[in-house]
């Protein structure tokens, strides 16, 4: 129902009420709007400041990380023949590389088949990798003279049955086995031949292929699956390319490699040999000063952008008489002051010649921005690169070459810590019983009585492992076979577990896990009936490895494998080192220092974290904005009540005025009707 007002009196009650309410609303609404505008302006300003801080932190994080300064660059005077790449362990310097021959992979070809669907045979193919002595077929019949297994390469057995016994089926089975040999079918003009190529170059990666021909039962003849045999008993494949090592020299020192990619012959340097050379190529390794300089320039640019943003937000323009939205704000002022203080600080714990930004050519200008003195920075990078790293990043330096600094945290005090080792880490191992030394005249025979076993290494169990049957004239040869078979087990290899197997001087087979520490274990789970007597290996657990033990800074540390971590609550908390060699006893010291970028990054973390200074400030501002919304709602409620009260009062006035008007009209009528003496009332 619509209420009509002013009907009785003729007053514009609606207009009066509206004007009175508006008069009451105006000052309060103006005050709330002004407060809201100020708060939202500050919120927006802090968002802008936070963006500049995020950009600054990105550049600071890079400089706070020691890996930024571990970068090296490599160049070659003949990159077509020799190229180089580096890792963090590379030392600056130069050396000459001459290439005499390149490594190549062995390639084998089968006899010719009329069709790719022709049946080859059925049975199993066992492929082993190692060094094969093969007389080439150039001037005389090819012969497979000898083979020495490569213990570092896993061997594998492939089953060929009615589902894959064709030429193309055998090709697919070999490729699907993913054992390091690629198979292809080529048409040589006379028919189709199976081409087997080792996927790794080098003399140690040639193939020996043993066949168990279930078709005709003859594993060495030139029919059935044995047509693919290539071993000392049957060489039915033709070696078209001989496995060959690369032959090269570094500074005149003759070397060989099974690959054309030669890793760590020079510490931290990877060489790629692409061509033979007539003259040696010069390879130069240098600190990647360009990448470090780029990171420093990015940091300076980010800081200057932050300084400009912060200045605009906190300054007062006297000419325009306009203040920045954060002018006089304590939080903004505190942020700027803490950052500038960090930039002026020295690298904590570092006693080098240049421990400040100014020392490496980065100085503050009159307007508060940073500037780079190019000649000073270039000289520092060229002459004292490690000092530049220490000025910015957290670094650790061990006095003992067998102690490697791994990491430190903000909890680590920046100083020197003595290292004392009471126990070196060891690997889990299992040594068998002594046996008679195998020889040519008295070989160790592997047959059905001793050719299978299973093993658990580092808590992971293998499947049943089969050893190649045959006569082994040396313990070293059989040790290599055992190692290749164990490391070829899918369960162990999928868990990145490997072992080494040695034949010791006292004629024992010893299996050793590649892992260090208490989690390093070796246990034989099952053997054949004749294994213990012939190989000296029987079921049971070996000797578990132990973790490194010792103290860092005089406090007992925690060992895990070769890694030693400082105790929680100690001055060295967060420091982690690896003991990679040497002996027990005093192992020198590790000095930890934290550069300017580390401390600045910590300050920025406090500003930018989810519960940091900026979040707390913006949360407070947002809460105030929300309060204004509540105040506005309360104002509206109060004015609604005022409007209702005024309207009620004016309606009462209207009723009163209407009644008075009615009374006035009645009285006027009555008075008009009263006779007046001496007046002709008829008129």
XYZ file of C-alpha atoms in Angstrom:
683
model
C 0.000 0.000 0.000
C 1.386 3.431 -0.973
C 1.224 6.027 1.814
C 0.033 9.434 0.617
C 1.393 12.293 2.704
C 0.405 15.978 2.910
C -3.136 15.376 1.791
C -4.759 16.937 4.811
C -2.414 19.911 5.173
C -1.056 20.353 1.693
C 2.502 20.107 3.041
C 5.202 18.451 0.799
C 5.950 15.928 3.490
C 7.812 13.533 1.134
C 10.095 16.324 0.010
C 10.692 17.498 3.550
C 11.536 13.977 4.773
C 13.858 13.314 1.819
C 15.733 16.558 2.333
C 16.099 16.035 6.050
C 17.387 12.473 5.560
C 19.792 13.616 2.849
C 21.046 16.381 5.124
C 21.737 13.752 7.770
C 23.315 11.280 5.257
C 25.636 13.700 3.458
C 28.391 14.299 6.042
C 28.431 10.694 7.261
C 28.492 9.260 3.735
C 31.193 11.705 2.702
C 33.307 10.688 5.688
C 32.906 6.962 4.901
C 33.623 7.509 1.202
C 36.757 9.465 2.031
C 37.953 6.731 4.377
C 37.157 4.028 1.811
C 38.989 5.890 -0.955
C 42.055 6.292 1.248
C 42.053 2.632 2.290
C 41.569 1.262 -1.227
C 44.299 3.574 -2.453
C 46.651 2.149 0.194
C 45.610 -1.394 -0.688
C 46.354 -0.750 -4.352
C 49.666 0.861 -3.419
C 50.722 -2.139 -1.347
C 49.788 -4.394 -4.280
C 52.079 -2.346 -6.508
C 54.832 -2.452 -3.881
C 54.410 -6.208 -3.500
C 54.794 -6.680 -7.269
C 58.076 -4.772 -7.224
C 59.257 -6.825 -4.233
C 58.358 -10.096 -5.988
C 60.409 -9.059 -8.999
C 63.312 -8.113 -6.725
C 63.111 -11.431 -4.882
C 63.278 -13.397 -8.151
C 66.579 -11.775 -9.034
C 67.893 -12.047 -5.464
C 67.044 -15.765 -5.229
C 69.248 -16.476 -8.233
C 72.208 -14.658 -6.684
C 71.659 -16.275 -3.278
C 72.120 -19.748 -4.807
C 75.687 -21.027 -5.037
C 74.874 -23.000 -8.202
C 74.595 -19.693 -10.079
C 78.309 -19.198 -9.478
C 79.229 -22.819 -10.195
C 78.540 -22.326 -13.884
C 81.433 -22.679 -16.298
C 81.636 -22.127 -20.036
C 83.649 -24.060 -22.602
C 84.944 -23.174 -26.028
C 86.874 -25.088 -28.675
C 89.160 -23.829 -31.424
C 87.774 -26.597 -33.672
C 84.194 -27.231 -32.614
C 83.523 -29.335 -35.740
C 85.910 -31.967 -34.393
C 85.827 -31.423 -30.626
C 83.132 -29.660 -28.615
C 82.915 -29.354 -24.862
C 80.407 -28.767 -22.089
C 81.042 -28.373 -18.387
C 79.576 -29.074 -14.968
C 80.060 -27.280 -11.675
C 83.163 -29.315 -10.858
C 85.187 -28.019 -13.799
C 88.262 -25.953 -13.109
C 89.204 -23.011 -15.279
C 92.032 -23.685 -17.719
C 92.808 -24.878 -21.243
C 94.117 -28.044 -22.854
C 94.669 -29.482 -26.334
C 92.722 -32.437 -27.747
C 93.803 -34.504 -30.765
C 91.436 -37.165 -32.179
C 92.964 -40.179 -33.958
C 89.834 -42.309 -34.395
C 86.175 -42.226 -33.394
C 84.293 -44.829 -31.400
C 81.900 -46.998 -33.362
C 79.237 -49.562 -32.536
C 79.311 -53.161 -33.655
C 76.884 -54.192 -36.377
C 75.946 -57.779 -37.294
C 74.008 -59.089 -40.302
C 72.140 -62.373 -40.744
C 71.954 -64.523 -43.849
C 69.478 -63.528 -46.531
C 65.777 -64.486 -46.339
C 63.360 -64.427 -49.248
C 60.585 -62.724 -47.307
C 60.258 -60.830 -44.039
C 57.598 -63.329 -43.025
C 59.918 -66.327 -43.414
C 60.270 -68.459 -40.284
C 63.654 -68.143 -38.592
C 63.192 -70.658 -35.751
C 62.193 -70.992 -32.126
C 64.001 -71.057 -28.802
C 65.846 -68.346 -26.852
C 68.422 -65.715 -27.729
C 70.784 -64.695 -24.935
C 72.657 -61.481 -25.627
C 75.709 -60.486 -23.640
C 77.939 -57.466 -24.051
C 81.688 -57.390 -23.808
C 84.929 -57.497 -25.782
C 84.801 -59.820 -28.772
C 87.838 -60.884 -30.721
C 86.586 -61.510 -34.247
C 88.739 -62.270 -37.267
C 87.094 -60.266 -40.076
C 85.858 -62.020 -43.213
C 87.838 -59.735 -45.552
C 90.720 -62.021 -46.461
C 89.767 -65.257 -44.713
C 86.686 -66.880 -43.199
C 85.310 -64.959 -40.263
C 85.910 -66.499 -36.870
C 84.723 -65.577 -33.372
C 87.899 -66.145 -31.402
C 87.126 -65.050 -27.818
C 84.761 -63.035 -25.667
C 85.144 -61.255 -22.319
C 81.905 -60.150 -20.715
C 81.412 -56.483 -19.772
C 80.367 -56.645 -16.111
C 78.823 -53.195 -16.316
C 76.296 -54.213 -18.981
C 73.296 -56.357 -18.144
C 72.659 -59.412 -20.290
C 69.202 -60.554 -21.358
C 67.378 -63.563 -22.739
C 64.630 -63.234 -25.367
C 62.097 -65.975 -26.021
C 61.229 -66.711 -29.644
C 58.131 -68.897 -30.109
C 55.360 -69.430 -32.639
C 54.042 -65.905 -32.031
C 57.237 -64.172 -33.148
C 59.371 -66.713 -35.032
C 59.366 -64.868 -38.383
C 62.141 -62.532 -39.475
C 60.056 -59.486 -38.662
C 58.848 -61.131 -35.437
C 62.437 -61.655 -34.267
C 63.203 -58.032 -35.165
C 60.269 -56.784 -33.113
C 61.073 -59.061 -30.155
C 64.645 -57.746 -29.958
C 63.517 -54.120 -30.176
C 60.757 -54.608 -27.618
C 63.239 -56.175 -25.199
C 65.012 -52.789 -25.021
C 68.343 -54.357 -24.120
C 70.685 -51.998 -25.938
C 70.526 -53.601 -29.373
C 68.448 -52.262 -32.235
C 67.216 -54.611 -34.942
C 66.247 -53.688 -38.487
C 65.492 -55.543 -41.705
C 67.369 -54.403 -44.810
C 66.991 -55.461 -48.430
C 70.485 -55.951 -49.895
C 69.164 -56.663 -53.387
C 69.349 -60.406 -52.934
C 66.897 -60.724 -50.066
C 66.067 -59.548 -46.594
C 68.675 -59.571 -43.837
C 68.337 -58.922 -40.105
C 70.736 -56.154 -39.049
C 71.651 -55.988 -35.347
C 73.387 -52.841 -34.131
C 74.666 -52.206 -30.629
C 73.260 -48.964 -29.285
C 76.529 -48.221 -27.492
C 79.885 -47.734 -29.110
C 83.193 -49.126 -27.893
C 85.066 -52.404 -27.840
C 83.458 -53.363 -24.498
C 79.990 -53.206 -26.034
C 80.223 -55.859 -28.713
C 77.586 -58.585 -28.771
C 77.804 -62.265 -28.069
C 74.605 -64.129 -28.974
C 73.991 -67.600 -27.580
C 71.067 -69.615 -28.944
C 69.005 -72.348 -27.352
C 67.443 -73.773 -30.547
C 64.348 -75.694 -29.515
C 63.480 -76.428 -33.137
C 66.197 -78.874 -34.102
C 68.046 -79.039 -30.782
C 71.307 -77.941 -32.403
C 72.479 -74.574 -31.081
C 75.397 -74.153 -33.471
C 74.268 -75.212 -36.939
C 73.219 -72.879 -39.728
C 69.530 -73.700 -39.601
C 66.632 -72.720 -37.379
C 67.153 -70.082 -34.697
C 70.827 -70.982 -34.409
C 71.317 -69.071 -37.665
C 71.475 -66.039 -35.349
C 74.200 -67.481 -33.096
C 77.375 -65.414 -32.769
C 79.854 -66.829 -30.260
C 82.970 -68.963 -30.025
C 80.930 -72.074 -30.875
C 79.011 -70.645 -33.808
C 79.522 -67.397 -35.724
C 76.551 -67.535 -38.079
C 76.171 -63.750 -38.267
C 78.515 -61.539 -40.246
C 80.207 -58.683 -38.405
C 79.802 -55.745 -40.784
C 81.133 -53.097 -38.385
C 83.649 -53.801 -35.642
C 83.136 -52.327 -32.198
C 85.826 -49.718 -31.695
C 86.938 -47.282 -29.007
C 87.704 -43.667 -29.700
C 91.412 -42.935 -29.639
C 92.493 -39.440 -28.682
C 94.983 -37.502 -26.607
C 94.804 -34.634 -24.110
C 97.943 -32.533 -23.884
C 99.785 -35.412 -25.527
C 98.503 -38.082 -23.110
C 97.084 -40.978 -25.159
C 93.591 -42.049 -24.086
C 90.726 -44.215 -25.273
C 86.984 -44.096 -24.704
C 84.168 -46.474 -25.532
C 82.058 -43.451 -26.503
C 82.555 -40.336 -28.573
C 81.081 -38.456 -25.632
C 83.902 -38.465 -23.113
C 82.826 -37.515 -19.595
C 85.087 -36.387 -16.758
C 88.435 -37.406 -18.212
C 89.075 -33.831 -17.221
C 87.105 -33.188 -14.017
C 83.736 -31.623 -14.791
C 84.365 -31.482 -18.551
C 82.404 -33.458 -21.148
C 84.005 -33.744 -24.584
C 82.172 -34.707 -27.764
C 84.419 -36.109 -30.491
C 82.951 -35.659 -33.965
C 85.891 -35.821 -36.396
C 89.485 -36.916 -36.466
C 91.953 -34.031 -36.360
C 95.124 -33.127 -38.230
C 96.039 -30.574 -35.566
C 94.995 -30.581 -31.922
C 92.009 -28.451 -30.921
C 92.336 -26.120 -27.936
C 89.537 -26.420 -25.379
C 89.221 -23.551 -22.923
C 87.233 -23.755 -19.664
C 86.388 -20.507 -17.908
C 84.017 -19.220 -15.273
C 80.745 -18.263 -16.885
C 81.192 -14.639 -15.960
C 78.646 -13.638 -18.592
C 75.833 -15.551 -16.886
C 76.846 -14.241 -13.444
C 77.087 -10.679 -14.740
C 73.647 -11.021 -16.305
C 72.242 -12.144 -12.941
C 73.885 -9.190 -11.191
C 72.560 -6.745 -13.787
C 69.074 -8.235 -13.395
C 69.315 -7.748 -9.627
C 70.408 -4.115 -9.968
C 67.630 -3.430 -12.471
C 65.018 -5.049 -10.202
C 66.223 -3.092 -7.189
C 66.158 0.189 -9.099
C 62.621 -0.564 -10.228
C 61.671 -1.252 -6.600
C 63.354 1.968 -5.468
C 61.410 3.943 -8.096
C 58.086 2.319 -7.167
C 58.676 2.774 -3.427
C 59.736 6.388 -3.970
C 56.594 7.227 -5.924
C 54.366 5.596 -3.307
C 55.967 7.212 -0.266
C 57.092 10.655 -1.537
C 55.476 14.113 -1.379
C 55.477 16.351 -4.456
C 55.943 19.908 -3.203
C 55.012 21.467 -6.546
C 51.727 19.647 -6.973
C 51.265 19.312 -3.222
C 50.244 15.683 -3.794
C 51.418 12.946 -1.421
C 51.948 9.347 -2.434
C 49.364 6.895 -1.057
C 51.943 5.448 1.371
C 53.600 8.724 2.323
C 54.437 8.471 6.036
C 53.310 4.809 6.208
C 55.383 2.977 8.829
C 55.235 -0.406 7.059
C 56.425 0.947 3.723
C 59.162 2.963 5.390
C 60.304 -0.104 7.361
C 60.474 -2.210 4.177
C 62.608 0.332 2.354
C 64.933 0.869 5.321
C 65.517 -2.863 5.935
C 66.312 -3.515 2.282
C 68.770 -0.624 2.095
C 70.441 -1.776 5.318
C 70.885 -5.292 3.898
C 72.520 -3.907 0.755
C 75.044 -2.004 2.828
C 75.945 -5.061 4.929
C 78.940 -7.373 4.509
C 78.908 -11.071 3.632
C 78.488 -12.796 6.997
C 81.316 -15.184 7.838
C 83.386 -14.372 4.746
C 86.839 -12.881 5.225
C 87.760 -12.344 1.603
C 89.092 -9.162 0.039
C 85.732 -7.958 -1.273
C 82.952 -8.739 1.189
C 80.526 -5.925 0.233
C 78.611 -4.900 -2.864
C 80.751 -1.793 -3.135
C 83.856 -3.980 -3.186
C 82.681 -5.644 -6.410
C 81.583 -2.404 -8.045
C 77.925 -1.996 -7.005
C 77.319 1.324 -5.279
C 74.352 3.453 -4.196
C 73.707 6.715 -6.043
C 72.391 9.994 -4.633
C 68.848 9.149 -5.771
C 68.940 5.802 -3.910
C 69.368 3.589 -6.975
C 72.239 1.159 -7.539
C 74.923 1.564 -10.176
C 77.479 -0.902 -11.540
C 81.071 0.150 -12.049
C 81.814 -2.050 -15.048
C 85.593 -2.061 -14.720
C 85.495 -2.929 -11.003
C 82.965 -5.748 -11.476
C 84.782 -7.177 -14.497
C 88.068 -7.177 -12.576
C 86.448 -8.916 -9.595
C 84.871 -11.579 -11.829
C 88.146 -12.122 -13.652
C 90.585 -12.061 -10.737
C 88.579 -13.216 -7.723
C 85.494 -15.025 -8.954
C 85.026 -17.052 -5.750
C 84.961 -13.854 -3.708
C 82.158 -12.464 -5.889
C 80.188 -15.650 -5.231
C 80.724 -15.262 -1.488
C 79.562 -11.626 -1.570
C 76.168 -12.758 -2.846
C 75.516 -16.444 -2.084
C 75.707 -18.950 0.765
C 78.879 -20.927 0.203
C 80.858 -23.537 2.082
C 84.513 -24.399 1.715
C 86.101 -27.556 3.106
C 89.812 -27.621 3.886
C 89.947 -31.406 3.242
C 89.527 -32.572 -0.375
C 87.724 -35.685 0.864
C 85.044 -33.563 2.518
C 82.449 -32.051 0.215
C 80.154 -29.207 1.249
C 76.581 -30.080 0.278
C 74.285 -27.424 1.722
C 73.504 -25.098 4.608
C 70.369 -23.277 5.691
C 69.369 -20.084 7.442
C 69.765 -22.005 10.714
C 73.495 -22.510 10.090
C 75.740 -19.987 11.767
C 78.174 -18.408 9.373
C 81.578 -19.463 10.637
C 84.075 -22.310 10.539
C 83.201 -25.775 11.921
C 85.702 -28.497 12.736
C 84.978 -31.946 11.273
C 85.898 -35.122 13.145
C 85.112 -38.550 11.661
C 84.833 -41.569 13.914
C 83.463 -43.996 11.310
C 83.558 -44.000 7.527
C 80.516 -45.158 5.587
C 80.746 -48.645 4.118
C 78.794 -50.655 1.564
C 76.838 -53.811 2.278
C 78.548 -56.907 0.898
C 78.445 -60.679 0.906
C 81.549 -62.817 0.508
C 81.193 -66.473 -0.395
C 83.310 -69.357 0.789
C 86.724 -69.899 -0.765
C 86.821 -72.147 -3.815
C 89.525 -73.619 -5.985
C 90.834 -71.038 -8.407
C 89.428 -71.678 -11.907
C 91.950 -72.077 -14.705
C 92.147 -73.117 -18.336
C 92.971 -76.635 -17.287
C 90.407 -76.697 -14.490
C 87.545 -74.350 -15.427
C 84.523 -73.613 -13.273
C 81.574 -75.211 -15.057
C 78.109 -73.622 -14.936
C 75.337 -76.087 -15.740
C 71.833 -76.997 -14.555
C 73.098 -77.642 -11.024
C 74.393 -74.123 -10.324
C 73.041 -71.684 -12.912
C 70.167 -69.986 -11.041
C 69.868 -67.991 -7.831
C 67.959 -65.056 -6.350
C 69.211 -62.157 -4.275
C 67.969 -59.225 -2.187
C 69.955 -55.981 -2.376
C 69.118 -52.937 -0.250
C 65.835 -54.572 0.709
C 64.701 -55.181 -2.894
C 64.400 -58.772 -4.086
C 65.328 -59.979 -7.550
C 63.537 -62.457 -9.727
C 65.228 -65.771 -10.420
C 68.581 -64.943 -12.035
C 70.154 -67.276 -14.598
C 73.884 -67.502 -15.270
C 75.116 -68.355 -18.754
C 76.038 -72.002 -18.833
C 79.552 -72.854 -19.902
C 83.125 -73.234 -18.704
C 84.798 -70.242 -17.065
C 88.577 -70.413 -16.939
C 88.948 -67.487 -14.507
C 87.114 -66.256 -11.468
C 87.231 -62.700 -12.812
C 85.378 -63.782 -15.952
C 82.609 -65.435 -13.939
C 82.455 -62.466 -11.550
C 81.767 -60.229 -14.535
C 79.023 -62.596 -15.673
C 77.442 -62.595 -12.186
C 77.562 -58.805 -12.025
C 75.985 -58.399 -15.463
C 73.193 -60.859 -14.611
C 72.390 -59.286 -11.219
C 72.385 -55.762 -12.627
C 70.211 -56.927 -15.505
C 67.424 -58.053 -13.174
C 64.387 -55.860 -13.840
C 63.322 -55.587 -10.187
C 66.720 -54.332 -9.094
C 67.358 -52.094 -12.095
C 63.909 -50.490 -11.812
C 64.824 -49.554 -8.239
C 68.168 -48.114 -9.464
C 70.037 -50.774 -7.528
C 73.316 -52.188 -8.769
C 76.196 -54.264 -7.429
C 79.799 -55.032 -8.190
C 81.072 -58.606 -8.084
C 84.761 -59.328 -7.520
C 86.807 -62.494 -7.348
C 89.091 -61.831 -4.407
C 92.721 -62.764 -3.933
C 91.666 -65.551 -1.572
C 89.372 -67.025 -4.281
C 85.956 -65.855 -3.085
C 83.127 -64.224 -4.983
C 82.197 -60.991 -3.204
C 78.983 -59.142 -4.052
C 78.942 -55.474 -2.988
C 76.040 -53.030 -3.136
C 76.815 -49.714 -4.834
C 75.007 -47.885 -2.024
C 76.697 -46.673 1.151
C 75.262 -46.782 4.657
C 73.078 -48.866 6.926
C 70.442 -49.304 4.200
C 73.052 -51.074 2.059
C 72.534 -54.847 2.345
C 73.156 -58.008 0.334
C 71.430 -61.328 0.977
C 71.219 -64.460 -1.149
C 67.686 -65.869 -1.023
C 68.016 -69.081 -3.036
C 70.632 -71.100 -4.909
C 70.789 -74.313 -6.891
C 71.869 -77.510 -5.237
C 75.430 -77.303 -6.535
C 76.028 -73.569 -6.126
C 77.500 -73.633 -2.624
C 80.032 -76.316 -3.529
C 81.089 -74.877 -6.901
C 80.781 -71.100 -6.411
C 81.010 -70.863 -2.631
C 77.733 -68.910 -2.574
C 74.922 -70.038 -0.309
C 71.746 -68.569 1.144
C 72.156 -66.069 3.933
C 72.850 -62.417 4.695
C 76.130 -60.646 4.211
C 77.603 -57.770 6.164
C 75.435 -54.659 6.222
C 76.926 -51.281 5.428
C 77.295 -48.595 8.078
C 76.627 -44.861 7.982
C 79.337 -42.280 8.371
C 79.674 -41.060 11.972
C 81.395 -38.096 13.512
C 81.037 -34.557 14.818
C 80.548 -31.173 13.194
C 81.611 -28.236 15.315
C 82.262 -30.579 18.226
C 78.649 -31.840 18.324
C 77.681 -35.383 17.318
C 76.160 -35.277 13.837
C 73.720 -37.605 12.057
C 75.069 -39.912 9.375
C 73.161 -41.285 6.400
C 75.335 -43.129 3.944
C 78.289 -40.846 3.236
C 76.362 -37.707 4.205
C 76.826 -36.157 7.647
C 74.277 -33.611 8.863
C 74.821 -31.277 11.801
C 72.726 -31.736 14.930
C 69.500 -29.811 15.389
C 69.992 -27.023 17.882
C 73.732 -26.787 17.307
C 75.477 -23.785 15.781
C 75.933 -25.841 12.595
C 72.270 -26.882 12.307
C 71.336 -27.193 8.635
C 74.910 -27.891 7.502
C 75.306 -31.052 5.437
C 78.590 -32.493 4.156
C 79.675 -35.686 2.413
C 82.728 -37.698 3.409
C 83.837 -39.140 0.076
C 87.249 -40.439 1.013
C 90.080 -40.290 3.478
C 90.229 -41.772 6.925
C 88.838 -41.352 10.410
C 90.079 -38.626 12.714
C 90.300 -34.889 12.239
C 89.232 -33.854 8.743
C 89.903 -30.146 8.887
C 87.047 -27.683 8.845
C 84.169 -26.374 6.758
C 83.673 -22.617 6.613
C 80.145 -21.394 5.922
C 79.352 -17.837 4.870
C 76.211 -16.078 3.691
C 76.362 -13.235 1.207
C 74.281 -10.099 0.851
C 71.742 -11.812 -1.421
C 71.112 -14.489 1.232
C 70.287 -11.979 3.965
C 68.250 -9.846 1.559
C 66.327 -12.915 0.412
C 65.479 -13.732 4.040
C 64.179 -10.195 4.568
C 62.071 -10.398 1.413
C 60.669 -13.754 2.551
C 59.480 -12.078 5.758
C 57.817 -9.351 3.720
C 56.216 -11.605 1.106
C 55.282 -14.809 2.955
C 51.623 -15.670 3.475
C 51.768 -14.304 7.023
C 54.446 -11.714 6.326
C 54.551 -7.991 6.886
C 52.700 -7.021 3.713
C 49.976 -9.618 4.203
C 49.422 -8.458 7.767
C 49.253 -4.841 6.621
C 46.917 -5.500 3.694
C 44.745 -7.766 5.853
C 44.381 -4.868 8.287
C 43.481 -2.466 5.489
C 40.985 -4.909 4.019
C 39.451 -5.368 7.449
C 39.032 -1.602 7.677
C 37.389 -1.558 4.245
C 35.040 -4.300 5.408
C 34.288 -2.240 8.535
C 33.301 0.683 6.314
C 30.812 -1.546 4.557
C 29.427 -2.439 7.979
C 29.377 1.259 8.932
C 27.557 2.086 5.721
C 25.009 -0.618 6.416
C 24.557 0.726 9.966
C 24.177 4.259 8.563
C 21.522 3.081 6.141
C 19.672 1.330 8.969
C 19.870 4.456 11.139
C 18.658 6.691 8.318
C 15.844 4.278 7.484
C 14.742 4.559 11.101
C 15.098 8.362 10.961
C 13.081 8.502 7.750
C 10.323 6.386 9.291
C 10.291 8.542 12.399
C 10.178 11.799 10.426
C 7.488 10.495 8.166
C 5.458 9.407 11.200
C 5.917 12.804 12.812
C 5.019 14.732 9.673
C 1.999 12.510 9.125
C 0.878 13.283 12.664
C 1.417 16.963 11.947
C -0.535 16.618 8.733
C -3.412 15.009 10.626
C -3.275 17.711 13.260
C -3.250 20.457 10.637
C -6.112 18.785 8.809
C -8.144 18.672 12.024
C -7.338 22.293 12.729
C -8.378 23.200 9.226
C -11.662 21.356 9.645
C -12.282 23.113 12.939
C -11.379 26.413 11.342
C -13.777 25.816 8.505
C -16.574 24.834 10.936
C -16.010 27.871 13.091
C -15.966 30.119 10.065
C -19.302 28.693 8.966
C -20.820 29.053 12.395
C -19.543 32.552 12.880
C -20.853 33.558 9.516
C -24.316 32.355 10.528
C -24.587 34.447 13.778
C -26.957 37.524 13.344
C -25.230 40.854 13.889
C -27.449 43.562 15.527
C -28.222 46.536 13.314
C -27.256 44.649 10.204
C -29.729 43.532 7.611
C -29.045 39.867 7.883
C -31.249 39.092 4.908
C -28.541 40.491 2.775
